[in-house]
């Protein structure tokens, strides 16, 4: 299909054994690195379209790979991590990773995340003017939000929060990233604000606020806006 | 004015503090009487009974009823603590049981006869000290006291009544009592009671009865008791005024200074000062003046010490001043401390003072301005026999100094005679100066003065006409001789003083060097044991003690941590004295108020963090006092030791903290790797399965096959890992029950190799089995599993080299070993590899294994009664060999089993 190049960084050969055929079957070109130094060299030299990074590497902490890579590239990085390691996930995202996938994962889920990350990398340059997802429309030029054609009244803060999330469809945003974007860096740790505002926003925009579809909770990490399309 | 409360009239903080201090202790009520028989015990019991009826927890700790019916009847219905029976000189003595009282811990306890002296094996020499401890334990105490037993009144009482009072109680006890109940009886009534036989007096005192219980004596004692009680009420009122910040004329600005010296009169002077201070309601200080070059530890020092101690028990502050000019020092101190009155005894004047016709008291009276000087005179002009200056001179240095003086003068006489015969010298006397100077330089001032006197006599006798007579013919000769004596004395004195000062300086240098050496050694010692050993040896040498011990707390107990000369254990009395010093942070044992019969004196080792331990020293001479020099040295040692010990303890603590932190880090690493080990196979299986579902149709058969194989392999890996975890928990829970069968070692080894060859087809395994291997006793399945684990490890860490399995009999065992050709293991890690979750690094830096294989293997082998260990390097500085030793089965046993 696209021929986009994906660099897999993982020291477990068994993982590569199924990832490679699955990604290749999806039309990606797969390269592989099994250690951090090798990975950084590959990112610098081959400029892949996306990096799939296992955080548990033998020679260096996976997080420092992100940190160092971010000094010279904006390549999307998707992290492979364990479910019980929230702190590690948040740290990786705050250091500049684009998303994470919990191990063990179904291949479909992984492919969806890869697509979202790749798309976001492409679209981030273009200004977002109009978003439509699951019956919700956001008109950025006129600052209007409507569900199924009926306008929704949002406070300025709620609107900012919604656009911050909707600007990264399908991607996880950490609490800290959202708070910094909407409230400013001084409020980076005021997670309780965020809970309240997310609740209000869901009440206004979700069809069933008890079972949110547009803004999903990534427990312990942050929120993820629905994928567009 | 009393109601006027502005901000300037705050309650006196000191008064409030004293009040708060009282709140923390038990309350002391003293039933004060003028004489025995006034009914103190009776009054006490009567009141106690009332309280008991009100439900107060009252216990009679000790009451002497002297079998009097009316008193005994009062004890009915009161709980009485059993007494402690102790043997002393073949007699059973009943004593108050302090420990039982502390255990019982009532609200209020009655302890009669406050002035009582305890049996020698008791914790405290005096009962009032027992009472102090009860009060400290927040128990209220009622006690009885006769006024004659008050320390400051002992002199007066003995003067009035003509009896010596030996059992005394410090005034501070009465002063600090929360309240006093005066039990009074007119003197006539008391005498009547005495005649009726209502007053018990011990047999020994019966003789004194007639002398003591006279109307005159009793009236005098009664007056003192009444005055004391009245003064006490006065004090209480003043105290209350101060607490409630009511201004009044209660402030007494009087401050007394009592000067004590090494004379016997000092004790009386202190008592007089105490009475004066009480009368004036003034604070007072007792001071002694030391000469800077004074010889420490002399008998005179001990006398001054005793006076200072008495002053302390009577409620004075004490201080030691240093200076040559006694009146000058005393007055300077008085000025500085706002002293208004000075109390001084009419002292035995020093040599020079007497020469100038001036004693200390006269000098003080002459020089003091605006300070009252009280002079206390002794009963008799001179108590102790005065030792003549020459006798004292001889007494001190007779053995060597005097002999040397005599000998050197004799030598000079001989020399003089020889010279005289040879050539006539006009001033032969000069050669005697040699003798004087030699004596001064070698033996000090005393010897030199003696030499001067002897020279004077010898010169007169041998060289001054008329010869061989102690008479002098010519007046100018007499003049020359006198000049000679003066010059000789002066030269001798100067030279001797130089020598004495040099000796002193040397001693100081020695002490400083010794201290320096001590601190250097201490700072070099890191381990606590080294520090204590160093300190103990140093203390023993410096204090010239018979024995020195150090005790540190260990799991709540004080443990003997060092001793020099070595001691195995302390006896019960010593232990409890040490415990006391540790708990109360006060000296205990020998020459203290607590357990004075114990061989050691214990001192707490105090640092800023509190008491870290206790140092005990047993003096070589129990009768000697601790001189200020020794005290100084002791304090230095204690200080240095405490600091060093504290440092060592801190290091120990921090090491423990680091170990804990590392443990914590290790645990989290373990958890992470465990989670990784479980998750990777699961991720592979899930990933492969979902890939197959999604893309399976578009894949080649070979790709599909590979994915299926990876699912199978990871499934196996997961199974193995879980089996390992289960084995581990079974071993740890002790639930493993291995078979104790006969095991054909060769067969088991072959089976394990076969399994391994299948699992790791790329690794070559070579078996080398001895012929005729004996059977081993164990569980064939478990041994096979262990061998498989070892082969697994060998191929993982073996760098792809050959893996060899050996088996051979050795002694009563069969040894099986697995050897690889990898880089080997550092000798420090040879034991650690058997720890749970320990993993060796792999050459490619990748994680290998679960870190469980070897620890499981050890668990299994040991459960079967075998042993397993690692050796490295195995061959040519490379490789690791893991050896299993299983018990072999003897041939006859095998035959029996076969039949």
XYZ file of C-alpha atoms in Angstrom, chain A residues 11-15 17-26 34 54 56-59 81-85 103-108 111 115, chain B residues 668 671-672 675-676 679-680 682-688 690-692 694-695 699 703 705-707 709-711 713-714 717 844-847:
68
model
C 15.344 -7.245 21.868
C 12.929 -10.187 21.841
C 13.262 -12.071 18.547
C 9.914 -13.775 19.190
C 8.055 -10.446 18.978
C 8.734 -13.050 14.421
C 5.045 -12.102 14.206
C 5.347 -8.338 13.924
C 7.381 -8.424 10.764
C 4.932 -10.552 8.707
C 1.938 -8.672 10.123
C 3.326 -5.227 9.320
C 4.597 -6.317 5.946
C 1.204 -7.765 5.164
C -0.237 -4.328 5.980
C 17.582 -4.883 18.988
C 9.941 -1.545 23.369
C 12.740 -2.679 28.053
C 16.029 -2.656 26.185
C 19.211 -4.354 27.326
C 21.711 -1.509 26.935
C 4.829 -1.169 27.427
C 3.267 -3.239 30.189
C -0.171 -2.432 31.581
C 0.981 -2.010 35.181
C 3.635 0.593 34.457
C 1.561 -5.792 25.907
C 0.038 -8.260 25.151
C -1.842 -6.685 22.248
C -3.939 -7.867 19.318
C -2.373 -6.970 15.999
C -5.455 -5.010 14.888
C -2.122 -1.335 13.450
C -2.162 4.496 11.502
C 11.382 -3.777 42.057
C 9.144 -7.618 39.755
C 9.919 -5.872 36.477
C 6.532 -9.233 34.568
C 8.672 -9.132 31.433
C 4.456 -10.955 29.310
C 6.818 -11.554 26.429
C 2.007 -13.900 26.096
C 2.608 -10.954 23.781
C 4.138 -13.286 21.208
C 1.259 -15.727 21.377
C -1.435 -13.043 21.222
C 0.383 -11.145 18.490
C 0.998 -14.256 16.410
C -4.134 -12.182 15.829
C -1.703 -11.821 12.926
C -2.696 -15.244 11.660
C -5.998 -11.064 10.130
C -3.406 -11.827 7.500
C 0.609 -15.476 3.878
C 5.199 -17.863 7.190
C 4.103 -22.331 9.920
C 6.696 -20.089 11.559
C 4.025 -18.150 13.403
C 5.861 -22.645 15.764
C 6.494 -19.428 17.676
C 3.138 -19.851 19.423
C 7.559 -22.389 21.624
C 6.303 -19.485 23.647
C 8.420 -21.244 27.589
C 25.271 -10.044 24.012
C 23.755 -8.000 26.864
C 20.423 -9.702 26.485
C 18.432 -11.035 29.329
